[in-house]
PDB file of C-alpha atoms in Angstrom:
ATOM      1  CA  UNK C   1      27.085 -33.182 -61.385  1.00 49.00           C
ATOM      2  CA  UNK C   2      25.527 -31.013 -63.583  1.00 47.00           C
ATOM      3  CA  UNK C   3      25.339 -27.068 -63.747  1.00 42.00           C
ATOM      4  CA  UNK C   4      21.864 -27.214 -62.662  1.00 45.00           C
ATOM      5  CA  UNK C   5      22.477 -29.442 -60.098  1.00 45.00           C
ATOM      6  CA  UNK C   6      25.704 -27.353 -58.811  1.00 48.00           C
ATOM      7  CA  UNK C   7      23.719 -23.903 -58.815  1.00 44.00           C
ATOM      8  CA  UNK C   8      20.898 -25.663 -56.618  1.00 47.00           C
ATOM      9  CA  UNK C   9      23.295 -26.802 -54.272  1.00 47.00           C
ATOM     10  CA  UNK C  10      25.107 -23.413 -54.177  1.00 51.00           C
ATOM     11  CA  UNK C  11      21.470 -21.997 -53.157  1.00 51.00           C
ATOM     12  CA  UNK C  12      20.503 -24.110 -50.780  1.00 48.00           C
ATOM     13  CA  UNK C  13      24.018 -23.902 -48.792  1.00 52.00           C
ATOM     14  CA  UNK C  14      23.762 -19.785 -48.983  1.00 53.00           C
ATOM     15  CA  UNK C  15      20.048 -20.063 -47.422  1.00 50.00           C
ATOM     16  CA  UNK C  16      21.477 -22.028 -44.499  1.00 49.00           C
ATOM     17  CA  UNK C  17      24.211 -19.732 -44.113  1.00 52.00           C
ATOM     18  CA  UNK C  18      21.703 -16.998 -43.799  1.00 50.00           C
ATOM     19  CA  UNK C  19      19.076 -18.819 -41.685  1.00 51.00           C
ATOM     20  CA  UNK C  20      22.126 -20.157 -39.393  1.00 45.00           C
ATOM     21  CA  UNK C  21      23.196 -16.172 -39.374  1.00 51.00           C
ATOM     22  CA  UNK C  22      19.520 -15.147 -38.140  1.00 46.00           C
ATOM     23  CA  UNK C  23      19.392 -17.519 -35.390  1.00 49.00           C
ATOM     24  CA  UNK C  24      22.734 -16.616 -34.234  1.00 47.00           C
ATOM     25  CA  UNK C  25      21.833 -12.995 -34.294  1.00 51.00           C
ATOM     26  CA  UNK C  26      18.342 -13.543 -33.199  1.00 48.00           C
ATOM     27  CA  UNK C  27      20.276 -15.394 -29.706  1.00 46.00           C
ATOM     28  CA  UNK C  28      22.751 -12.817 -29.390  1.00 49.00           C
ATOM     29  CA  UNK C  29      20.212  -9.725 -29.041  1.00 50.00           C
ATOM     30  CA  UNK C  30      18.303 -12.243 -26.950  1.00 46.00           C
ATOM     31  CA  UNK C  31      20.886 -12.503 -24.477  1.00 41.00           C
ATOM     32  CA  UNK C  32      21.513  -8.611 -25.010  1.00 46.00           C
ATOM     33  CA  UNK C  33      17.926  -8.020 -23.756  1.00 45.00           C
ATOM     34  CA  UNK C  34      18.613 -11.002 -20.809  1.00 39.00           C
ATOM     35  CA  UNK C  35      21.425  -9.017 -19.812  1.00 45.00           C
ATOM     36  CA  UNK C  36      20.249  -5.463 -20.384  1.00 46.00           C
ATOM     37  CA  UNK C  37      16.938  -6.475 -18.120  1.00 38.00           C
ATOM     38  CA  UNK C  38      19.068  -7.735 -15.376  1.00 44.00           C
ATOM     39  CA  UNK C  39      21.331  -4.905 -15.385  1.00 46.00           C
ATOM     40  CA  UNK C  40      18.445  -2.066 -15.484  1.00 44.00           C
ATOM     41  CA  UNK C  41      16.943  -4.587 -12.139  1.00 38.00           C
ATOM     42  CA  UNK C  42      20.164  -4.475 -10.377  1.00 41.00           C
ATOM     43  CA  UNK C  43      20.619  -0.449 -10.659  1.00 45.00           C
ATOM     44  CA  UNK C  44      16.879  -0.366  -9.636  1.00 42.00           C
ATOM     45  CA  UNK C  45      17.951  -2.848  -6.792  1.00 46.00           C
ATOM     46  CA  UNK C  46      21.080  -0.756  -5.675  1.00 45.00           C
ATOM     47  CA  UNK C  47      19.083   2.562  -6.117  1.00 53.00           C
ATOM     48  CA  UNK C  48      15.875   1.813  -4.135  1.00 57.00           C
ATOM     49  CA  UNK C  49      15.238   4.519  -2.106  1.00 62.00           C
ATOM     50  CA  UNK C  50      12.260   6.202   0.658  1.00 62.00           C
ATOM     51  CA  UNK C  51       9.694   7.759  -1.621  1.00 68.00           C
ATOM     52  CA  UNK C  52      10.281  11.266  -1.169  1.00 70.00           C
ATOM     53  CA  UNK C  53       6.997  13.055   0.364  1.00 65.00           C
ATOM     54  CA  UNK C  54       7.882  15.273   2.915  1.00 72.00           C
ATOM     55  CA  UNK C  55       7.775  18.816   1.912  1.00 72.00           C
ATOM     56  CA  UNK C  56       9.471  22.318   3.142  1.00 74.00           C
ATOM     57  CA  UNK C  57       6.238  23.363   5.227  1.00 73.00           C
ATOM     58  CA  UNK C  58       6.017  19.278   6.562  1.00 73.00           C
ATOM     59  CA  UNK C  59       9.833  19.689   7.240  1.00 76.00           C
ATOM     60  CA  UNK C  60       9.771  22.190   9.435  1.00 77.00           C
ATOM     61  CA  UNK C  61       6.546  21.541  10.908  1.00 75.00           C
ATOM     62  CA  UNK C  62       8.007  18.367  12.072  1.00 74.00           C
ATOM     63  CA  UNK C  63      11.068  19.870  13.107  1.00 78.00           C
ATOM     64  CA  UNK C  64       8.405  22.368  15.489  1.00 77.00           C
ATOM     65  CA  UNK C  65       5.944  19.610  16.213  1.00 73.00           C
ATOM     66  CA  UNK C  66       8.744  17.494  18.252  1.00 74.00           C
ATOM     67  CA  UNK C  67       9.973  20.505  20.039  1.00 77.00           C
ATOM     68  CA  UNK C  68       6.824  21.676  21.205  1.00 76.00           C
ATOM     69  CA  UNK C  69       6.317  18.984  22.781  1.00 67.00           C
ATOM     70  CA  UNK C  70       4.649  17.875  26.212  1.00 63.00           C
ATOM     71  CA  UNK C  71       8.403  18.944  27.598  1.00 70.00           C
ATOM     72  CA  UNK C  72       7.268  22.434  26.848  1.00 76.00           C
ATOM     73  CA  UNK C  73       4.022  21.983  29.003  1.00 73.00           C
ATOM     74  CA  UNK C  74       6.037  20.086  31.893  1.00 75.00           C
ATOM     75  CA  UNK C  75       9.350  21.112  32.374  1.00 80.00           C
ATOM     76  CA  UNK C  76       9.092  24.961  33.295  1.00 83.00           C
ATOM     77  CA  UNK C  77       7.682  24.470  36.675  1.00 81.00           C
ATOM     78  CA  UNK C  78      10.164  21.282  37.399  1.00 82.00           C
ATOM     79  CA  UNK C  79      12.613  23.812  35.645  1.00 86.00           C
ATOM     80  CA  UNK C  80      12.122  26.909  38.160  1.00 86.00           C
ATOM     81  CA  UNK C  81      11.643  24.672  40.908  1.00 86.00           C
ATOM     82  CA  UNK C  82      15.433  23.443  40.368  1.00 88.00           C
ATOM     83  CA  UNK C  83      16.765  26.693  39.722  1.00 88.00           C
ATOM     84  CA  UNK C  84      15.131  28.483  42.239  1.00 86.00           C
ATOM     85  CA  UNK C  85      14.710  31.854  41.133  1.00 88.00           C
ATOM     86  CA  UNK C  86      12.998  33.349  37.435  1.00 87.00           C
ATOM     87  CA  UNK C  87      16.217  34.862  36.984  1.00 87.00           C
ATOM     88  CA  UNK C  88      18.459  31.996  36.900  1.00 89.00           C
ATOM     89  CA  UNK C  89      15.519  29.951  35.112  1.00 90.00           C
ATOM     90  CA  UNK C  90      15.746  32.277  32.411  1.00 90.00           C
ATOM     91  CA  UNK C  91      19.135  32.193  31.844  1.00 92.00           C
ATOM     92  CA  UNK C  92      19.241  28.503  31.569  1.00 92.00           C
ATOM     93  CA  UNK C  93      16.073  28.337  29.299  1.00 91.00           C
ATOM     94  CA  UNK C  94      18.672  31.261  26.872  1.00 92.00           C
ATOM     95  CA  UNK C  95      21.665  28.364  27.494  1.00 93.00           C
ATOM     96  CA  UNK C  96      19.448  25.429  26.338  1.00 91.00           C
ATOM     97  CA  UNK C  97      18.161  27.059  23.597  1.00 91.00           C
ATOM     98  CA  UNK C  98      21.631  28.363  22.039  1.00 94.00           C
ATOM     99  CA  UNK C  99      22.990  24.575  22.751  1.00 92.00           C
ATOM    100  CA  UNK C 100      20.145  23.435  21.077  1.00 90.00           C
ATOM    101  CA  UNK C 101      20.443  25.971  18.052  1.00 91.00           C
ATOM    102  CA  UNK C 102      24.270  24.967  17.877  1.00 93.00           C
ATOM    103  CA  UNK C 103      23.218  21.449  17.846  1.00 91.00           C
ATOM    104  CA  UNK C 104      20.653  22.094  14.915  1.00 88.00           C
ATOM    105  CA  UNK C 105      22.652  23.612  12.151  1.00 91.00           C
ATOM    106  CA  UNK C 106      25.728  20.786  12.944  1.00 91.00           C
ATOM    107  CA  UNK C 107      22.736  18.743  12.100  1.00 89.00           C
ATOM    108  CA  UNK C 108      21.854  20.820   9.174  1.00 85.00           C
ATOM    109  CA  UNK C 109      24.971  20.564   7.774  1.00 89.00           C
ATOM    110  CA  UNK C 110      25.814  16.697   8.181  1.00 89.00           C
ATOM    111  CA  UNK C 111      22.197  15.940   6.791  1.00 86.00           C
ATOM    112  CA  UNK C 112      23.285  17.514   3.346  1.00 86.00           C
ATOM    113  CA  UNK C 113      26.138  15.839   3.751  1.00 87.00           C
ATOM    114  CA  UNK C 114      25.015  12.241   4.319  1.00 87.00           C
ATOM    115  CA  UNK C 115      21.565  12.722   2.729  1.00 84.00           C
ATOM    116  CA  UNK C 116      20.406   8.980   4.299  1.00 85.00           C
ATOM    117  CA  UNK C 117      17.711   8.189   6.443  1.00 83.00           C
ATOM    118  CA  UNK C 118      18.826   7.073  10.449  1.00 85.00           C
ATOM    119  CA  UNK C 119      20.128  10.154  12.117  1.00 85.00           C
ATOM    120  CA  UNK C 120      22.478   9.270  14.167  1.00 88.00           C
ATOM    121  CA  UNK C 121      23.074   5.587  13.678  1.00 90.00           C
ATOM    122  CA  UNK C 122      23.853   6.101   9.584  1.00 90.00           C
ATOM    123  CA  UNK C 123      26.223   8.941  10.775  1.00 91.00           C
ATOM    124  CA  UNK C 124      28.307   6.475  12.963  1.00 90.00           C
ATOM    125  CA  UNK C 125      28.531   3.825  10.172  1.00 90.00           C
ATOM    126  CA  UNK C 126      29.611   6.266   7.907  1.00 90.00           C
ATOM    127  CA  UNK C 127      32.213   7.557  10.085  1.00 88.00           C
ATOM    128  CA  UNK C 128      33.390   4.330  11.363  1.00 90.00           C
ATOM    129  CA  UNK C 129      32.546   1.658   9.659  1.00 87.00           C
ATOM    130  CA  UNK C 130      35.046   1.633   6.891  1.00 89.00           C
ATOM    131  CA  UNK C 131      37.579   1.527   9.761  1.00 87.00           C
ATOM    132  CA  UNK C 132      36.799  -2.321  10.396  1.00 84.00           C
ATOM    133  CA  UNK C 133      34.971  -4.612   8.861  1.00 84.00           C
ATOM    134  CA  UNK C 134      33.744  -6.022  12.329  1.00 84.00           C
ATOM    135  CA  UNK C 135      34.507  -2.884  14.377  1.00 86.00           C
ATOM    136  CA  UNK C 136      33.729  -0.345  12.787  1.00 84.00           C
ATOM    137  CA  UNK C 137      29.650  -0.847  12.428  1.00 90.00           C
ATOM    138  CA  UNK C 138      30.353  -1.367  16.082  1.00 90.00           C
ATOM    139  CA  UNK C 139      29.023   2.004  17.911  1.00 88.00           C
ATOM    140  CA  UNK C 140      26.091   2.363  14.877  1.00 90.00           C
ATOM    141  CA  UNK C 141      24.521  -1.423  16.330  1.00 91.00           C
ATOM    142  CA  UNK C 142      25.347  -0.144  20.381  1.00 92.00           C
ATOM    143  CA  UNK C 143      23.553   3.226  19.354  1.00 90.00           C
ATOM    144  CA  UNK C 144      20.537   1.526  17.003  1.00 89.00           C
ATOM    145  CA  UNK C 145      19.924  -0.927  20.199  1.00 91.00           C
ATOM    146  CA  UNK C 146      20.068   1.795  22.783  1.00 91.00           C
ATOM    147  CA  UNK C 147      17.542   3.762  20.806  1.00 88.00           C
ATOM    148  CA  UNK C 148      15.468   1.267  19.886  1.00 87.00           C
ATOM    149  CA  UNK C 149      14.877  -0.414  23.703  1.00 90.00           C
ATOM    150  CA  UNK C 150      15.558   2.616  25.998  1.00 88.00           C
ATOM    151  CA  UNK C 151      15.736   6.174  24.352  1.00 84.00           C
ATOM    152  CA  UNK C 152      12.157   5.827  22.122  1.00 82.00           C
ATOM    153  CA  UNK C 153      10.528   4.396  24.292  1.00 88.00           C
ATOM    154  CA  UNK C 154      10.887   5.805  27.239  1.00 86.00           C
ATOM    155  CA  UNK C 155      10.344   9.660  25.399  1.00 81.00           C
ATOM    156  CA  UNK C 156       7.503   8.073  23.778  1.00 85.00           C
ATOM    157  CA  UNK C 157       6.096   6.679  26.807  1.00 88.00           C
ATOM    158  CA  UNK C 158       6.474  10.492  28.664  1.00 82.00           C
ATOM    159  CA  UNK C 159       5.044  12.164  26.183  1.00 81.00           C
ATOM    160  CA  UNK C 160       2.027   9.993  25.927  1.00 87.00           C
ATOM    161  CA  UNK C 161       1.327  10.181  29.371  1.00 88.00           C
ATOM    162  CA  UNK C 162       1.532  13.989  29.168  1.00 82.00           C
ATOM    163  CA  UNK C 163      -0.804  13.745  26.500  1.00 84.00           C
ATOM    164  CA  UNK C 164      -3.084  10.913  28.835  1.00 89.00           C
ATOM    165  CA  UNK C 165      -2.828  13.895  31.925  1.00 86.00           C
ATOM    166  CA  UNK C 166      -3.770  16.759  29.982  1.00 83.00           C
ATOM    167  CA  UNK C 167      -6.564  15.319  27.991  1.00 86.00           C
ATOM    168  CA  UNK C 168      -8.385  13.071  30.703  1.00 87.00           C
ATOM    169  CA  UNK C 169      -8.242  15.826  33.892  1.00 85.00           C
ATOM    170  CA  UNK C 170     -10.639  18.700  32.027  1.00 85.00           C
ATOM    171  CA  UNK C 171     -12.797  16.132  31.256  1.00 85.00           C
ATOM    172  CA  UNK C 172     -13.012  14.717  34.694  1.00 83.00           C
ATOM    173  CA  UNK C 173     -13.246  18.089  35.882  1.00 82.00           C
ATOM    174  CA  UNK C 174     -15.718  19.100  33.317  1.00 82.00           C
ATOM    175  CA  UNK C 175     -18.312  16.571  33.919  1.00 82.00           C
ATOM    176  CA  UNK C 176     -17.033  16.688  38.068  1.00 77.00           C
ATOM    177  CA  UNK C 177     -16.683  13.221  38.000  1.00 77.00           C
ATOM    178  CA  UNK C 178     -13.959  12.487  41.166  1.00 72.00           C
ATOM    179  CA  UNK C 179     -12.074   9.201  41.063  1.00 70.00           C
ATOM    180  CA  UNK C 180      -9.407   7.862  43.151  1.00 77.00           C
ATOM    181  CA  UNK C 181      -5.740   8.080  42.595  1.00 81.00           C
ATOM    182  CA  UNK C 182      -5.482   4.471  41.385  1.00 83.00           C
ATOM    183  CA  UNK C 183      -8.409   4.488  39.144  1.00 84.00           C
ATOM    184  CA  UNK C 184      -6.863   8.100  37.694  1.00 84.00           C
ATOM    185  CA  UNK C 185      -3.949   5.989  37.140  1.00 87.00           C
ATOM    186  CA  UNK C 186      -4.996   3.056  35.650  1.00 88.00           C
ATOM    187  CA  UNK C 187      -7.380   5.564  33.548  1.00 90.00           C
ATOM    188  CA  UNK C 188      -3.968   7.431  32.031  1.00 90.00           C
ATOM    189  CA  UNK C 189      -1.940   4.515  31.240  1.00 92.00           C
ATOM    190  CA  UNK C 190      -5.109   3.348  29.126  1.00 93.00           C
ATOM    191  CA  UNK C 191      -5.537   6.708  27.142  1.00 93.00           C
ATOM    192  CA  UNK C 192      -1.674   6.479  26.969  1.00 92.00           C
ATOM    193  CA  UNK C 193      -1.622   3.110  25.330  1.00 94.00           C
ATOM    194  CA  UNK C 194      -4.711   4.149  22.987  1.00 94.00           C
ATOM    195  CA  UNK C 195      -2.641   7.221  22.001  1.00 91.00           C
ATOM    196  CA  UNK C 196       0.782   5.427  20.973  1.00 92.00           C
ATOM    197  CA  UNK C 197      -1.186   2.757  19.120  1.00 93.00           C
ATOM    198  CA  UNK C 198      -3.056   5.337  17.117  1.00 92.00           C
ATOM    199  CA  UNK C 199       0.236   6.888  16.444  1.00 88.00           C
ATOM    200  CA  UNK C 200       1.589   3.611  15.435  1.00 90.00           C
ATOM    201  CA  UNK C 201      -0.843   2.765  13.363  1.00 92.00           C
ATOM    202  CA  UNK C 202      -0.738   6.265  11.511  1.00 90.00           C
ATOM    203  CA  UNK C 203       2.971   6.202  10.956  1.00 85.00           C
ATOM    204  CA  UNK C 204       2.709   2.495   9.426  1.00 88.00           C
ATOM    205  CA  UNK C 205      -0.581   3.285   7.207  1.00 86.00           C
ATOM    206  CA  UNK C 206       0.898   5.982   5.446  1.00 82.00           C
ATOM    207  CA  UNK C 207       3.764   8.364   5.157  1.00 74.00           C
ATOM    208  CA  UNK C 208       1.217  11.308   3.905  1.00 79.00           C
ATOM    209  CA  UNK C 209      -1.487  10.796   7.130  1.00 84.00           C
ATOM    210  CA  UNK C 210       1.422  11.371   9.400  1.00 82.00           C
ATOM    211  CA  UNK C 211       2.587  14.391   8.223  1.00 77.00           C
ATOM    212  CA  UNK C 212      -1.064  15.774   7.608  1.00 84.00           C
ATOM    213  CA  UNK C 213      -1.605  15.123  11.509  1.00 85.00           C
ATOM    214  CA  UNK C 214       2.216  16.223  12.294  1.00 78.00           C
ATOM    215  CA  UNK C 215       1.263  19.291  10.721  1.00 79.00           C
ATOM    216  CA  UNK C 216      -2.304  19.889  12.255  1.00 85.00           C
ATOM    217  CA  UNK C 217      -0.958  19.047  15.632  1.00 82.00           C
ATOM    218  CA  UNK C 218       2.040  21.497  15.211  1.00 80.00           C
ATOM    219  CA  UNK C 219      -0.148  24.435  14.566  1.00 84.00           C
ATOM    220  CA  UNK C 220      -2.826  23.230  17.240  1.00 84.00           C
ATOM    221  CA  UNK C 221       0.457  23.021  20.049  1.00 81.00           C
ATOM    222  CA  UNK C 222       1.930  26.630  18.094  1.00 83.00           C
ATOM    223  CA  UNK C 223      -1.735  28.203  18.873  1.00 88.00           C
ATOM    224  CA  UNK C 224      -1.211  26.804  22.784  1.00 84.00           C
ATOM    225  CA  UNK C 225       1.669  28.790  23.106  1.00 84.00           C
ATOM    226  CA  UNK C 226       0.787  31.805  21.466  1.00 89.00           C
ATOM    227  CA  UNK C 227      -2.135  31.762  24.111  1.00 91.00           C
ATOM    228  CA  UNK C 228       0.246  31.113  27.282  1.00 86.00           C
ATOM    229  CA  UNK C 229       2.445  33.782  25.708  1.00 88.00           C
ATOM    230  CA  UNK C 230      -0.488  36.561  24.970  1.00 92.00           C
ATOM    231  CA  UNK C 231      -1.335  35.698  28.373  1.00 91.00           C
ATOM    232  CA  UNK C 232       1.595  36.246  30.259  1.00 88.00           C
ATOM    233  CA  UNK C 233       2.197  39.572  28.672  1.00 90.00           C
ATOM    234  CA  UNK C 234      -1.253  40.716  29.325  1.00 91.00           C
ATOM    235  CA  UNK C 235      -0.557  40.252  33.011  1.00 88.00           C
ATOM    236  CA  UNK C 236       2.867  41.536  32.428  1.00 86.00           C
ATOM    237  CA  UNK C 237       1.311  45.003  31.094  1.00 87.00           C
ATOM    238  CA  UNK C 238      -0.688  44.782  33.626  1.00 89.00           C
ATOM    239  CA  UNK C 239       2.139  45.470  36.379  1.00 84.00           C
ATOM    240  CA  UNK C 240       2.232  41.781  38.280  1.00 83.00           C
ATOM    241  CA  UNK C 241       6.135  42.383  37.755  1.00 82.00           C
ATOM    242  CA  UNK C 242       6.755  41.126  41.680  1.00 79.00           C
ATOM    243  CA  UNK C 243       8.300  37.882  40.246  1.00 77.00           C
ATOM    244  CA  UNK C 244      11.361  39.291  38.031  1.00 78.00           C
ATOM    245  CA  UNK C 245      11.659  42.597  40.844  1.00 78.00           C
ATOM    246  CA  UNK C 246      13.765  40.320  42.979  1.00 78.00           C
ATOM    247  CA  UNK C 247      15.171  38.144  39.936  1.00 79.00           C
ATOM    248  CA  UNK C 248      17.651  36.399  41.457  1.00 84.00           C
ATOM    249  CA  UNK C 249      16.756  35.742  45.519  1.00 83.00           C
ATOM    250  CA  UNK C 250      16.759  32.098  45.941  1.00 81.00           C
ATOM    251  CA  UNK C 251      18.945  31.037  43.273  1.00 85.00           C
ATOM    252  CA  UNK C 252      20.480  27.496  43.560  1.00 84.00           C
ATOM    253  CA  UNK C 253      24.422  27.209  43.609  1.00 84.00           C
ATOM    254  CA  UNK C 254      24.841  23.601  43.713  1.00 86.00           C
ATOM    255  CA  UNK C 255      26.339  22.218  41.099  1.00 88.00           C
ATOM    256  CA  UNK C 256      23.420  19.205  41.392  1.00 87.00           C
ATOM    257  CA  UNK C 257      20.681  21.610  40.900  1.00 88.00           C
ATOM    258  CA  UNK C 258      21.805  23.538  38.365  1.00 89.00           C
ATOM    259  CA  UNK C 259      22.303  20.669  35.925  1.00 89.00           C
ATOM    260  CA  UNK C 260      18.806  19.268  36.922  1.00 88.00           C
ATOM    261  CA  UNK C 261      17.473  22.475  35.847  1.00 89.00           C
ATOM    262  CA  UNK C 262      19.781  22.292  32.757  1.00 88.00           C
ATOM    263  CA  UNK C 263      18.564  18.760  31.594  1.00 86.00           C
ATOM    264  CA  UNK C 264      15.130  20.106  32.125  1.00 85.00           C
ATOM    265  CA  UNK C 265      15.565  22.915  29.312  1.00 87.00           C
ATOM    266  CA  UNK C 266      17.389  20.521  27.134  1.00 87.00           C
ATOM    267  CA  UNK C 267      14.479  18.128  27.276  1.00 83.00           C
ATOM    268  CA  UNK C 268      11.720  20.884  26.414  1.00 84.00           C
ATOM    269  CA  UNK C 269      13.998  21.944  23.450  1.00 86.00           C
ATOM    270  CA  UNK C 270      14.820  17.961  22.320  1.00 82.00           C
ATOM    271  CA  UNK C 271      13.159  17.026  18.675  1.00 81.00           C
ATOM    272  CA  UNK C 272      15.762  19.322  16.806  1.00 85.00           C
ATOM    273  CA  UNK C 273      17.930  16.463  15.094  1.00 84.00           C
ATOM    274  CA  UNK C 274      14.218  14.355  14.431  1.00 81.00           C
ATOM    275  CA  UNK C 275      14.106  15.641  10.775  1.00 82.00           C
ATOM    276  CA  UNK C 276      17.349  13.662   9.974  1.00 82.00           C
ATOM    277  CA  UNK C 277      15.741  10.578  10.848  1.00 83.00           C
ATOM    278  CA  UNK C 278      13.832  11.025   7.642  1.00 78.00           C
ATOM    279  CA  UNK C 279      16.559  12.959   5.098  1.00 78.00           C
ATOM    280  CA  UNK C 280      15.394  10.555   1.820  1.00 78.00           C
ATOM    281  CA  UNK C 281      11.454  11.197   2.263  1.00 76.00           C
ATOM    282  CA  UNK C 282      12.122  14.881   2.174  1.00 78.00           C
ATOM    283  CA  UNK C 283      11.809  16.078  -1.260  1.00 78.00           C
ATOM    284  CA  UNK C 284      14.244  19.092  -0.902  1.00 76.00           C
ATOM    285  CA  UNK C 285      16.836  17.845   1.575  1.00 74.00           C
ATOM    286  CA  UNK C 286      19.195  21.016   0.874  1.00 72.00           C
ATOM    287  CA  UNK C 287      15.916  23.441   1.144  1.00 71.00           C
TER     288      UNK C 287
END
């Protein structure tokens, strides 16, 4: 073989060395990318979170807009009537209240602590799930099912037909159209069902729209009280004071009664733990 011949062949073998080295580089930073693509999906994956849209102002109006509630509206006369005197019934309405306060910053604590969504059912998995593997999730799936077929629904249910009661009797009594008790009640359920499928629908549609209408609701329900309450001192200043003269006459002493009247105040004040129900869609959680 000639020197010619040997330099040629020396050429061609170092261009396949290099063109074999390309290729092998250009598959290696291929699967580099393959891998680097999957691994950026699976933190995405692991991390997916509740957009967060729910701001300080939507916070707390949510917080207000579930405790002002229909209980508010209904539970002071079934309240007084249990307790039997304005006395008593104002002690218990202090009692519920600083139970209910108590209960709200224990809340406000453990939602910065386990900033998830689910309230109460994340807090029992947390707490006792890594005890068992089968046992532990155990109270978090009894809760979740309890809540999701009894509790809800039947608070739902009340407070839509609250709403059904106060909305259709003005305007039967506005227009003085009379109808009979089963018609009236046939007439409630219906608004009742319109109202929770509205709500539904609202909740579904868009995380925004609900707290818009939370938060015109809250301040329509916060100028209802402010009424009731301008009201009732007005008469107050006026001296109809014959009410809390004899505070106390009449109180009830059974044991039965008094708890009635307890679980009456507790159900005006219930909504305070709602706003844990949402922790990752509030921007601020710690605000």
């Amino acid at each position: 073989m000639t020197v010619g011949e040997n330099a040629g062949a020396d050429s061609i073998r170092r261009r396949t060395s290099q063109d074999l080295s390309l290729q092998k580089n250009d598959w290696t930073s291929g699967i580099k990318s393959i891998d680097s693509v999957n691994h950026d999906f699976s933190n995405a994956k692991d991390e997916m979170r509740l957009k967060r849209q729910v701001g300080l102002f939507s916070g707390v109006a949510l917080v207000i807009g579930n405790i002002i509630g229909s209980g508010i509206f209904v539970s002071p006369g079934y309240l007084l009537a249990s307790a039997g005197s304005p006395g008593l019934c104002l002690i218990l309405w202090g009692v519920c209240g600083i139970y209910s306060l108590l209960g709200a910053i224990a809340y406000c604590e453990i939602g910065t602590l386990i900033p998830k969504s689910g309230g109460e059912y994340i807090y029992f998995l947390e707490a006792f799930g890594p005890i068992n593997k089968f046992f532990g999730p155990m109270l978090a799936f009894i809760y979740a099912w309890v809540s999701v077929f009894l509790l809800s629904p039947s608070s739902v249910a009340i407070l839509a037909l609250s709403f059904a009661e106060y909305f259709v009797t003005p305007i039967l009594t506005a227009i003085d159209f009379c109808t009979d008790p089963y018609l009236s009640y046939v007439l409630n359920r219906l608004v009742a069902a319109i109202c929770i499928g509205i709500i539904a629908f609202v909740n579904c549609y868009s995380v925004t729209a609900a707290t818009w209408v939370q938060n015109v609701f809250t301040i329509a329900k916060l100028t209802a009280i402010a009424i009731i309450i301008g009201g009732g001192l007005y008469y107050l200043g006026l001296g109809y004071t014959e009410n809390l003269e004899n505070g106390f006459e009449g109180s009830a002493t059974s044991f039965g009664q008094i708890a009635t009247a307890f679980y009456g105040g507790l159900w005006a004040y219930s909504g305070w733990n709602n706003l844990n129900y949402i922790t990752e869609e509030i921007k601020n959680p710690y605000r």
